[in-house]
CSV table of C-alpha atoms in Angstrom, one decimal:
chain,number,residue,atom,x,y,z
Q,15,MET,CA,41.8,5.0,48.0
Q,16,LYS,CA,43.0,8.2,46.4
Q,17,ARG,CA,40.8,9.6,43.6
Q,18,HIS,CA,42.3,12.0,41.1
Q,19,ALA,CA,40.5,14.6,39.0
Q,20,PHE,CA,40.1,14.4,35.2
Q,21,THR,CA,43.1,15.6,33.2
Q,22,LEU,CA,42.8,18.2,30.4
Q,23,ILE,CA,43.3,15.6,27.8
Q,24,GLU,CA,40.6,13.4,29.2
Q,25,LEU,CA,38.2,16.3,29.3
Q,26,LEU,CA,39.1,17.3,25.7
Q,27,VAL,CA,38.6,13.7,24.5
Q,28,SER,CA,35.3,13.4,26.3
Q,29,PHE,CA,34.0,16.7,24.9
Q,30,MET,CA,35.1,15.7,21.4
Q,31,LEU,CA,33.3,12.3,21.7
Q,32,PHE,CA,30.2,14.1,23.0
Q,33,ALA,CA,30.2,16.6,20.2
Q,34,ILE,CA,30.6,13.8,17.6
Q,35,VAL,CA,27.7,11.8,19.1
Q,36,VAL,CA,25.4,14.8,19.4
Q,37,GLY,CA,26.3,16.0,15.9
Q,38,ALA,CA,25.6,12.6,14.4
Q,39,ALA,CA,22.3,12.4,16.3
Q,40,LEU,CA,21.2,15.9,15.2
Q,41,SER,CA,22.2,15.3,11.5
Q,42,ILE,CA,20.3,12.0,11.5
Q,43,LEU,CA,17.3,13.7,13.1
Q,44,PHE,CA,17.4,16.5,10.4
Q,45,MET,CA,17.7,13.8,7.7
Q,46,TYR,CA,14.8,12.0,9.1
Q,47,VAL,CA,12.6,15.1,9.2
Q,48,SER,CA,13.5,16.1,5.6
Q,49,THR,CA,13.0,12.6,4.4
Q,50,GLU,CA,9.6,12.5,6.0
Q,51,LYS,CA,8.7,15.8,4.4
Q,52,LYS,CA,9.8,14.6,0.9
Q,53,VAL,CA,8.0,11.3,1.4
Q,54,ALA,CA,4.8,13.1,2.4
Q,55,VAL,CA,5.0,15.3,-0.7
Q,56,ILE,CA,5.5,12.4,-3.0
Q,57,ALA,CA,2.8,10.3,-1.3
Q,58,GLU,CA,0.4,13.3,-1.7
Q,59,GLU,CA,1.2,13.6,-5.4
Q,60,ILE,CA,0.6,9.9,-6.0
Q,61,GLN,CA,-2.6,10.0,-4.0
Q,62,LYS,CA,-3.8,13.1,-5.9
Q,63,GLU,CA,-3.1,11.3,-9.2
Q,64,GLU,CA,-5.0,8.2,-8.1
Q,65,ARG,CA,-7.9,10.3,-6.9
Q,66,ALA,CA,-8.0,12.0,-10.3
Q,67,ILE,CA,-8.1,8.7,-12.2
Q,68,LEU,CA,-10.9,7.3,-10.0
Q,69,ARG,CA,-12.8,10.6,-10.4
Q,70,LEU,CA,-12.6,10.4,-14.2
Q,71,ARG,CA,-13.6,6.8,-14.1
Q,72,ASP,CA,-16.6,7.7,-12.0
Q,73,ILE,CA,-17.6,10.6,-14.2
Q,74,PHE,CA,-17.4,8.6,-17.4
Q,75,ALA,CA,-19.3,5.7,-15.7
Q,76,HIS,CA,-22.2,8.2,-15.1
Q,77,VAL,CA,-22.3,10.0,-18.4
Q,78,TYR,CA,-25.8,10.6,-19.5
Q,79,THR,CA,-26.7,8.3,-22.4
Q,80,PRO,CA,-30.1,9.3,-24.0
Q,81,SER,CA,-32.4,6.5,-24.9
Q,82,LYS,CA,-34.4,6.5,-28.1
Q,83,GLY,CA,-37.2,9.0,-28.1
Q,84,ASP,CA,-35.9,10.8,-25.0
Q,85,LYS,CA,-37.5,14.2,-25.1
Q,86,SER,CA,-34.9,15.8,-22.8
Q,87,LYS,CA,-32.1,14.6,-25.1
Q,88,ASN,CA,-31.1,18.2,-26.1
Q,89,GLN,CA,-30.5,19.0,-22.4
Q,90,TYR,CA,-27.5,16.7,-22.4
Q,91,TYR,CA,-24.1,17.0,-24.0
Q,92,PHE,CA,-21.2,14.9,-25.1
Q,93,TYR,CA,-18.9,16.5,-27.6
Q,94,ALA,CA,-15.3,17.3,-28.2
Q,95,GLU,CA,-14.3,20.6,-29.8
Q,96,GLU,CA,-11.0,21.7,-31.2
Q,97,ALA,CA,-9.6,25.0,-29.8
Q,98,ILE,CA,-12.6,25.8,-27.7
Q,99,GLU,CA,-10.4,28.3,-26.0
Q,100,LYS,CA,-7.5,30.2,-27.3
Q,101,GLY,CA,-4.4,28.1,-27.2
Q,102,ALA,CA,-6.3,25.1,-25.8
Q,103,ARG,CA,-6.4,21.8,-27.7
Q,104,THR,CA,-9.3,19.3,-27.6
Q,105,ALA,CA,-11.9,20.0,-25.0
Q,106,LEU,CA,-14.5,17.5,-24.0
Q,107,VAL,CA,-17.9,18.7,-22.7
Q,108,LEU,CA,-20.3,16.2,-21.2
Q,109,THR,CA,-23.2,15.9,-18.9
Q,110,PHE,CA,-23.1,13.3,-16.1
Q,111,GLU,CA,-25.5,12.1,-13.5
Q,112,CYS,CA,-24.1,13.2,-10.1
Q,113,GLY,CA,-26.6,11.5,-7.9
Q,114,PRO,CA,-26.1,11.9,-4.1
Q,115,ARG,CA,-22.4,12.7,-4.4
Q,116,ARG,CA,-20.3,15.8,-3.8
Q,117,GLU,CA,-21.5,17.5,-7.0
Q,118,ILE,CA,-24.8,18.0,-5.4
Q,119,THR,CA,-23.9,21.6,-4.9
Q,120,LEU,CA,-23.9,21.8,-8.7
Q,121,ALA,CA,-27.5,20.6,-8.8
Q,122,GLN,CA,-28.8,18.0,-11.1
Q,123,ASP,CA,-26.8,16.5,-13.9
Q,124,PRO,CA,-23.9,19.0,-14.0
Q,125,LEU,CA,-21.8,19.8,-17.1
Q,126,ALA,CA,-18.2,19.0,-17.1
Q,127,LYS,CA,-15.5,20.2,-19.4
Q,128,LEU,CA,-12.2,18.3,-19.6
Q,129,TYR,CA,-9.4,20.3,-21.2
Q,130,PHE,CA,-5.7,20.8,-21.4
Q,131,ASP,CA,-4.7,24.2,-20.1
Q,132,PRO,CA,-1.3,25.1,-21.7
Q,133,SER,CA,-0.7,28.1,-19.5
Q,134,ALA,CA,-1.2,26.0,-16.3
Q,135,HIS,CA,0.5,22.9,-17.9
Q,136,ALA,CA,-2.4,20.9,-16.5
Q,137,LEU,CA,-5.3,18.7,-17.5
Q,138,VAL,CA,-8.3,20.5,-15.9
Q,139,LEU,CA,-11.8,19.4,-15.0
Q,140,TYR,CA,-14.3,22.3,-14.9
Q,141,LEU,CA,-17.8,21.7,-13.5
Q,142,TRP,CA,-20.8,23.9,-13.6
Q,143,PRO,CA,-24.6,23.5,-13.3
Q,144,ASN,CA,-26.5,22.5,-16.4
Q,145,PRO,CA,-28.7,25.5,-17.1
Q,146,ALA,CA,-31.2,23.3,-18.9
Q,147,ARG,CA,-31.6,21.1,-15.8
Q,148,THR,CA,-31.2,23.6,-13.0
Q,149,SER,CA,-33.8,25.9,-11.5
Q,150,PRO,CA,-31.9,29.0,-10.4
Q,151,LYS,CA,-34.4,29.5,-7.6
Q,152,LYS,CA,-33.5,26.1,-6.1
Q,153,PHE,CA,-29.8,25.9,-6.5
Q,154,ARG,CA,-26.9,28.3,-6.1
Q,155,THR,CA,-24.7,28.6,-9.1
Q,156,VAL,CA,-21.4,27.0,-8.1
Q,157,GLU,CA,-18.5,26.4,-10.4
Q,158,GLU,CA,-15.6,24.2,-9.7
Q,159,ARG,CA,-12.2,24.1,-11.3
Q,160,GLU,CA,-10.0,21.2,-10.5
Q,161,VAL,CA,-6.5,20.4,-11.7
Q,162,LEU,CA,-6.4,16.7,-12.4
Q,163,PHE,CA,-2.9,16.2,-13.6
Q,164,ASP,CA,0.1,18.6,-13.4
Q,165,ASN,CA,3.2,19.0,-15.5
Q,166,VAL,CA,1.3,18.2,-18.7
Q,167,THR,CA,2.9,19.5,-21.9
Q,168,ASP,CA,0.4,18.2,-24.4
Q,169,CYS,CA,-2.8,16.2,-24.2
Q,170,ALA,CA,-5.0,14.3,-26.6
Q,171,ILE,CA,-8.5,13.0,-26.0
Q,172,GLU,CA,-9.7,10.2,-28.3
Q,173,PHE,CA,-13.0,8.3,-28.7
Q,174,TRP,CA,-13.8,4.8,-29.8
Q,175,THR,CA,-17.1,3.2,-30.8
Q,176,PRO,CA,-17.6,-0.4,-32.0
Q,177,PRO,CA,-18.1,-1.2,-35.7
Q,178,LYS,CA,-21.4,-2.4,-36.9
Q,179,LYS,CA,-21.8,-6.1,-37.4
Q,180,ASP,CA,-20.6,-7.3,-40.8
Q,181,SER,CA,-19.0,-3.9,-41.4
Q,182,ALA,CA,-15.7,-4.0,-43.3
Q,183,ASP,CA,-14.5,-0.9,-41.4
Q,184,GLU,CA,-12.2,-1.5,-38.5
Q,185,ALA,CA,-13.0,0.5,-35.3
Q,186,LYS,CA,-10.6,3.3,-34.9
Q,187,TRP,CA,-9.8,5.8,-32.3
Q,188,VAL,CA,-10.9,9.3,-33.5
Q,189,THR,CA,-10.0,12.7,-32.1
Q,190,SER,CA,-13.2,14.6,-32.6
Q,191,TRP,CA,-16.7,13.8,-31.4
Q,192,PRO,CA,-19.2,16.4,-32.8
Q,193,ARG,CA,-22.5,17.2,-31.2
Q,194,THR,CA,-24.3,15.7,-34.2
Q,195,ASN,CA,-23.1,12.2,-33.2
Q,196,ASP,CA,-25.8,10.0,-31.8
Q,197,GLY,CA,-24.9,9.6,-28.2
Q,198,PRO,CA,-21.5,9.3,-26.6
Q,199,PRO,CA,-18.7,6.9,-27.6
Q,200,HIS,CA,-18.1,3.6,-25.8
Q,201,LEU,CA,-14.5,4.4,-24.8
Q,202,VAL,CA,-12.5,7.6,-24.1
Q,203,ARG,CA,-8.7,7.6,-24.1
Q,204,ILE,CA,-6.7,10.4,-22.6
Q,205,THR,CA,-3.0,10.6,-23.5
Q,206,CYS,CA,-0.9,13.3,-21.6
Q,207,LYS,CA,2.7,14.1,-22.4
Q,208,ARG,CA,4.3,15.1,-19.1
Q,209,GLU,CA,7.5,16.4,-17.6
Q,210,PRO,CA,9.9,14.8,-16.8
Q,211,PRO,CA,10.1,12.6,-19.9
Q,212,GLY,CA,8.9,9.1,-19.1
Q,213,ALA,CA,6.1,10.3,-16.8
Q,214,ASP,CA,3.6,10.2,-19.7
Q,215,LEU,CA,0.1,9.1,-18.8
Q,216,VAL,CA,-2.3,7.0,-20.9
Q,217,LEU,CA,-5.7,6.3,-19.5
Q,218,ALA,CA,-8.8,4.7,-21.0
Q,219,PHE,CA,-12.3,4.8,-19.6
Q,220,PRO,CA,-15.5,3.0,-20.6
Q,221,VAL,CA,-18.4,5.4,-21.0
Q,222,ARG,CA,-21.7,4.2,-19.5
Q,223,HIS,CA,-24.0,2.4,-21.9
Q,224,PRO,CA,-27.0,0.2,-21.3
Q,225,LEU,CA,-26.2,-3.5,-21.4
Q,226,THR,CA,-26.5,-4.3,-25.1
Q,227,THR,CA,-26.4,-7.7,-26.7
Q,228,ILE,CA,-23.4,-8.4,-28.9
Q,229,GLU,CA,-24.4,-10.3,-31.9
Q,230,TYR,CA,-22.2,-12.9,-33.5
D,5,MET,CA,41.7,-7.8,57.6
D,6,LYS,CA,43.1,-5.8,54.6
D,7,ASN,CA,42.8,-9.0,52.4
D,8,ILE,CA,39.2,-9.5,53.3
D,9,ARG,CA,38.3,-5.8,52.4
D,10,SER,CA,40.2,-5.9,49.1
D,11,LYS,CA,38.4,-9.2,48.1
D,12,SER,CA,35.0,-7.9,48.9
D,13,SER,CA,35.6,-4.6,46.9
D,14,LYS,CA,36.8,-6.7,43.9
D,15,SER,CA,33.6,-8.8,44.0
D,16,ILE,CA,31.4,-5.7,44.2
D,17,SER,CA,33.2,-4.0,41.2
D,18,LYS,CA,32.7,-7.1,39.1
D,19,ARG,CA,28.9,-7.1,39.7
D,20,ARG,CA,28.5,-3.3,39.2
D,21,PRO,CA,25.2,-2.5,37.4
D,22,PHE,CA,25.1,-0.1,34.4
D,23,LEU,CA,25.1,3.5,35.3
D,24,LEU,CA,22.2,5.6,34.1
D,25,VAL,CA,24.5,7.6,31.9
D,26,GLU,CA,25.9,4.4,30.3
D,27,ALA,CA,22.4,3.1,29.6
D,28,ILE,CA,21.3,6.4,28.1
D,29,ILE,CA,24.4,6.5,25.8
D,30,ALA,CA,23.8,2.9,24.7
D,31,LEU,CA,20.1,3.6,24.0
D,32,THR,CA,21.0,6.8,22.0
D,33,ILE,CA,23.5,4.9,19.9
D,34,ILE,CA,21.0,2.1,19.3
D,35,GLY,CA,18.4,4.7,18.3
D,36,ILE,CA,20.7,6.5,15.9
D,37,VAL,CA,21.7,3.2,14.2
D,38,PHE,CA,18.0,2.2,14.0
D,39,PHE,CA,16.9,5.5,12.4
D,40,PHE,CA,20.0,5.5,10.1
D,41,PHE,CA,19.0,2.1,8.7
D,42,ALA,CA,15.3,1.9,9.2
D,43,THR,CA,13.9,5.3,8.1
D,44,PRO,CA,15.1,5.5,4.5
D,45,ARG,CA,14.1,1.9,3.9
D,46,ALA,CA,10.7,2.4,5.3
D,47,SER,CA,10.1,5.6,3.3
D,48,ALA,CA,11.4,3.9,0.1
D,49,SER,CA,9.1,0.9,0.5
D,50,PHE,CA,6.1,3.2,1.4
D,51,VAL,CA,6.6,5.3,-1.7
D,52,ALA,CA,7.2,2.1,-3.9
D,53,GLU,CA,4.0,0.6,-2.6
D,54,LYS,CA,2.0,3.7,-3.4
D,55,ARG,CA,3.6,3.9,-6.9
D,56,ALA,CA,2.8,0.3,-7.5
D,57,ARG,CA,-0.8,0.8,-6.6
D,58,LEU,CA,-1.1,3.8,-8.8
D,59,GLU,CA,0.5,1.9,-11.7
D,60,THR,CA,-2.0,-0.9,-11.2
D,61,THR,CA,-4.9,1.5,-11.2
D,62,LYS,CA,-3.7,3.0,-14.5
D,63,MET,CA,-3.2,-0.5,-16.1
D,64,ALA,CA,-6.6,-1.6,-14.9
D,65,THR,CA,-8.2,1.2,-16.9
D,66,LEU,CA,-6.3,0.2,-20.0
D,67,ALA,CA,-7.0,-3.5,-19.6
D,68,LEU,CA,-10.7,-2.9,-19.2
D,69,ALA,CA,-10.8,-0.7,-22.2
D,70,ASP,CA,-8.9,-3.3,-24.2
D,71,LEU,CA,-11.4,-6.0,-23.1
D,72,ILE,CA,-14.3,-3.8,-24.1
D,73,GLN,CA,-12.7,-3.2,-27.5
D,74,LYS,CA,-12.1,-6.9,-28.1
D,75,VAL,CA,-15.6,-7.9,-27.0
D,76,GLU,CA,-17.6,-5.2,-28.8
D,77,ALA,CA,-15.5,-5.6,-32.0
D,78,ARG,CA,-16.1,-9.4,-31.8
D,79,LYS,CA,-12.4,-10.1,-31.7
D,80,ILE,CA,-12.9,-12.9,-29.2
D,81,PRO,CA,-14.2,-16.2,-30.8
D,82,TRP,CA,-17.6,-17.3,-29.7
D,83,ASP,CA,-16.2,-20.7,-28.5
D,84,THR,CA,-13.8,-19.0,-26.2
D,85,LEU,CA,-16.5,-17.0,-24.6
D,86,VAL,CA,-19.0,-19.8,-24.1
D,87,SER,CA,-16.6,-22.6,-23.1
D,88,GLY,CA,-15.3,-20.6,-20.1
D,89,ASN,CA,-11.8,-20.4,-21.5
D,90,SER,CA,-9.3,-17.6,-20.9
D,91,LEU,CA,-7.6,-15.2,-23.1
D,92,ASN,CA,-4.0,-15.0,-21.8
D,93,ASN,CA,-0.9,-12.9,-22.3
D,94,VAL,CA,-2.7,-9.9,-23.8
D,95,PRO,CA,-0.1,-7.1,-23.9
D,96,ILE,CA,-1.2,-3.9,-22.1
D,97,ALA,CA,1.9,-1.9,-21.6
D,98,GLN,CA,5.6,-2.5,-21.2
D,99,ASP,CA,6.1,-5.4,-18.7
D,100,TRP,CA,2.3,-5.6,-18.1
D,101,THR,CA,0.0,-8.3,-19.6
D,102,ALA,CA,-3.6,-9.2,-18.9
D,103,SER,CA,-5.6,-12.3,-19.0
D,104,TYR,CA,-9.4,-12.4,-19.4
D,105,GLN,CA,-11.3,-15.2,-17.8
D,106,PHE,CA,-14.8,-15.8,-19.1
D,107,THR,CA,-17.6,-17.4,-17.1
D,108,VAL,CA,-21.1,-18.1,-18.5
D,109,HIS,CA,-23.6,-17.1,-15.9
D,110,LYS,CA,-26.9,-17.7,-17.6
D,111,SER,CA,-27.7,-20.5,-19.9
D,112,ALA,CA,-29.9,-19.8,-22.9
D,113,PRO,CA,-33.7,-20.0,-22.2
D,114,ASP,CA,-35.6,-22.3,-24.6
D,115,ASN,CA,-37.1,-19.4,-26.6
D,116,THR,CA,-33.9,-17.6,-27.1
D,117,PRO,CA,-31.2,-20.1,-28.1
D,118,ASN,CA,-27.6,-19.0,-28.0
D,119,LEU,CA,-28.3,-15.9,-25.9
D,120,LEU,CA,-25.8,-15.9,-23.0
D,121,LEU,CA,-24.8,-13.7,-20.1
D,122,VAL,CA,-21.0,-13.7,-19.8
D,123,GLU,CA,-18.8,-12.3,-17.1
D,124,ALA,CA,-15.2,-11.5,-17.9
D,125,THR,CA,-12.7,-11.1,-15.1
D,126,VAL,CA,-9.6,-9.1,-15.8
D,127,VAL,CA,-6.4,-10.3,-14.2
D,128,LEU,CA,-3.3,-8.1,-14.6
D,129,HIS,CA,0.2,-9.6,-14.6
D,130,HIS,CA,3.4,-7.7,-13.8
D,131,GLY,CA,6.4,-9.9,-13.4
D,132,GLU,CA,5.5,-12.7,-11.0
D,133,LYS,CA,2.6,-10.7,-9.5
D,134,SER,CA,-1.0,-11.3,-10.6
D,135,MET,CA,-3.9,-9.0,-9.6
D,136,GLU,CA,-7.6,-9.4,-10.2
D,137,THR,CA,-8.8,-5.9,-11.0
D,138,ASN,CA,-12.1,-5.6,-12.9
D,139,SER,CA,-15.0,-7.5,-14.3
D,140,LEU,CA,-17.3,-6.9,-17.2
D,141,THR,CA,-20.7,-8.4,-17.8
D,142,PHE,CA,-22.2,-8.6,-21.3
D,143,CYS,CA,-24.7,-10.5,-23.4
D,144,ILE,CA,-23.8,-12.4,-26.5
D,145,HIS,CA,-26.2,-13.8,-29.1
D,146,LYS,CA,-25.3,-16.1,-31.9
D,147,ILE,CA,-27.7,-15.7,-34.8
């Protein structure tokens, strides 16, 4: 049986087919890699946001709430101030009980400031040791600044406390919580306007309070 | 003799196994098609799942806050709380509703009538999905 060699046409066609198959394979491989990168970035953003929500929930659940006659009451804080920094809006300062968690580097019952930083377009949580509760000999002074939410264009922090029984007043959300108030509110609501439009964030957290009886 | 040879060669060519090159090409094409269809779908469902979980976490905070507001402002009737009924279709956000299911855990002792420990379970509803998210325990006292 006589075997003939490939003709030029056959070679050209086979090269072309090979190039098409390899090109398609490479383009799909690149698409796969870039999609994986994009997915990883989006997944990380989502996880970061979820971690921030759970962190805030955890902090508000461990806010120090002084009991009546507590002598160390003045060592703890929960107040919201307008324009605590130039350009900043409401900033909330509070003391929370960290317990055996990661804030242990900040010593006992650290202070936290939650504020909108317009220059960074972010809602920021700033932690530092409570000077009234920390012995400088025992603990290093460590400060932590953590960006909780990005792309924030405006932010409001509101507070709610229940009305007294038989009170004619309706309980309302208020934007200020002065230091003169007796203890923290029962709920904190954080509203962040974000870019792009439609990505706004509304969160509400219960603040730790001892189990009280609701009278009817 | 020629006929016998030609017949045997024909039968061999019919049963010829795949060449290695052919098998590799076939596997490559199958792989390309698989990646082309599978990867974007897997990524989309992965991101959608994460987003849904985040949205549920956000809504859970709002629903719990709403429940606390209603309970502490005494907006829920006493009878609803003590009879173990539910409060349904409470709007939380667009396309999200919640229902609060009440369970009385501790009946009143003799010396403190109408003092009850109630557990409220928050169930979020989004479309046809329902998710149990939080619970809140509180005491109520009818004077």
